[in-house]
Amino acid sequence: MTFALRFLGGQQKKRGTMVSKEEAPAEEQREHLTPMQERLLGYIAFRTIGRDGTSESKRQLAEHLRSSTKTVDRAITRLSNEGYIEVEENLLPDGRQGPNTYRLSR
């Protein structure tokens, strides 16, 4: 998308023309990923080359991406909800939560 798009109370302003959300193409209604979400997606893609996922804690991901664990958690939630990544929970032998496995969606 090469033009600016603003949401104004249920309407979008596109090149000076008001268009209702229902009339706007689905591509224009999708919000873009934040820079942090793009960095996390790229990191997961890089770490899964030739593998079936990467198992790292949110704290480890935050350290690699120089961000907070809360920001990483929000990014993971959005990427998962929008179908960019899959998250597999891992339990340790004693039943505690281990690092999740993250992989790109197919």
CSV table of C-alpha atoms in Angstrom, one decimal:
chain,number,residue,atom,x,y,z
A,1,MET,CA,0.0,0.0,0.0
A,2,THR,CA,1.7,3.2,-1.1
A,3,PHE,CA,-0.7,5.8,0.2
A,4,ALA,CA,-1.5,6.9,3.7
A,5,LEU,CA,-4.6,5.5,5.4
A,6,ARG,CA,-6.2,7.0,8.5
A,7,PHE,CA,-9.1,5.6,10.5
A,8,LEU,CA,-11.6,8.3,11.5
A,9,GLY,CA,-14.4,7.0,13.6
A,10,GLY,CA,-15.4,4.1,11.4
A,11,GLN,CA,-14.4,5.8,8.2
A,12,GLN,CA,-11.1,5.9,6.3
A,13,LYS,CA,-9.6,8.9,4.6
A,14,LYS,CA,-7.8,7.9,1.4
A,15,ARG,CA,-6.4,10.6,-0.8
A,16,GLY,CA,-9.0,13.1,0.4
A,17,THR,CA,-12.0,10.8,-0.2
A,18,MET,CA,-14.0,9.4,2.7
A,19,VAL,CA,-14.8,5.7,2.4
A,20,SER,CA,-16.7,3.6,4.9
A,21,LYS,CA,-14.8,0.5,6.3
A,22,GLU,CA,-17.3,-1.8,4.6
A,23,GLU,CA,-16.4,-0.3,1.2
A,24,ALA,CA,-12.7,-0.4,1.7
A,25,PRO,CA,-10.8,-3.4,0.3
A,26,ALA,CA,-9.8,-6.0,2.9
A,27,GLU,CA,-6.2,-5.3,2.2
A,28,GLU,CA,-6.6,-1.7,3.2
A,29,GLN,CA,-8.4,-2.6,6.4
A,30,ARG,CA,-5.6,-4.8,7.7
A,31,GLU,CA,-3.2,-3.0,10.0
A,32,HIS,CA,0.4,-3.3,9.3
A,33,LEU,CA,2.8,-5.0,11.7
A,34,THR,CA,4.7,-2.8,14.1
A,35,PRO,CA,8.5,-2.7,13.7
A,36,MET,CA,8.9,-4.9,16.8
A,37,GLN,CA,6.4,-7.5,15.4
A,38,GLU,CA,8.4,-7.5,12.1
A,39,ARG,CA,11.7,-7.9,14.0
A,40,LEU,CA,10.3,-10.8,16.0
A,41,LEU,CA,8.8,-12.5,12.9
A,42,GLY,CA,12.2,-12.1,11.1
A,43,TYR,CA,14.0,-13.5,14.1
A,44,ILE,CA,11.8,-16.5,14.3
A,45,ALA,CA,12.1,-17.0,10.5
A,46,PHE,CA,15.9,-16.9,10.8
A,47,ARG,CA,16.1,-19.2,13.8
A,48,THR,CA,13.9,-21.8,12.1
A,49,ILE,CA,15.9,-22.1,8.8
A,50,GLY,CA,16.4,-25.9,8.4
A,51,ARG,CA,14.6,-26.6,11.7
A,52,ASP,CA,11.1,-27.2,12.8
A,53,GLY,CA,10.9,-24.2,15.2
A,54,THR,CA,12.9,-22.4,17.8
A,55,SER,CA,12.4,-23.0,21.5
A,56,GLU,CA,13.3,-19.9,23.5
A,57,SER,CA,11.7,-18.2,26.5
A,58,LYS,CA,10.1,-14.8,26.1
A,59,ARG,CA,12.9,-13.4,28.3
A,60,GLN,CA,15.5,-14.8,25.9
A,61,LEU,CA,13.6,-13.4,22.9
A,62,ALA,CA,13.4,-10.0,24.6
A,63,GLU,CA,17.1,-10.0,25.3
A,64,HIS,CA,17.9,-10.9,21.6
A,65,LEU,CA,15.5,-8.2,20.3
A,66,ARG,CA,16.5,-5.6,23.0
A,67,SER,CA,12.9,-5.2,24.2
A,68,SER,CA,10.8,-5.9,27.2
A,69,THR,CA,9.2,-9.3,27.8
A,70,LYS,CA,5.8,-7.6,27.9
A,71,THR,CA,6.4,-6.2,24.4
A,72,VAL,CA,7.5,-9.6,23.1
A,73,ASP,CA,4.5,-11.2,24.7
A,74,ARG,CA,2.1,-8.8,22.9
A,75,ALA,CA,4.0,-9.3,19.6
A,76,ILE,CA,3.8,-13.1,19.9
A,77,THR,CA,0.0,-12.9,20.7
A,78,ARG,CA,-0.7,-10.7,17.6
A,79,LEU,CA,1.5,-12.8,15.3
A,80,SER,CA,-0.2,-15.9,16.5
A,81,ASN,CA,-3.7,-14.5,16.3
A,82,GLU,CA,-3.1,-13.2,12.8
A,83,GLY,CA,-1.7,-16.6,11.6
A,84,TYR,CA,1.9,-15.5,11.0
A,85,ILE,CA,3.4,-18.0,13.6
A,86,GLU,CA,2.4,-21.1,15.5
A,87,VAL,CA,3.1,-21.4,19.2
A,88,GLU,CA,3.6,-24.9,20.8
A,89,GLU,CA,3.7,-25.0,24.6
A,90,ASN,CA,6.4,-27.3,26.1
A,91,LEU,CA,6.2,-28.9,29.5
A,92,LEU,CA,9.3,-29.9,31.4
A,93,PRO,CA,9.4,-33.5,32.8
A,94,ASP,CA,8.4,-32.2,36.2
A,95,GLY,CA,5.2,-30.6,34.7
A,96,ARG,CA,6.4,-27.0,34.8
A,97,GLN,CA,6.1,-24.7,31.7
A,98,GLY,CA,9.2,-24.8,29.5
A,99,PRO,CA,10.1,-22.4,26.7
A,100,ASN,CA,7.5,-22.5,23.9
A,101,THR,CA,8.4,-23.5,20.4
A,102,TYR,CA,7.8,-20.9,17.7
A,103,ARG,CA,7.5,-21.6,14.0
A,104,LEU,CA,6.2,-19.8,10.9
A,105,SER,CA,2.7,-20.9,9.9
A,106,ARG,CA,2.6,-22.9,6.7
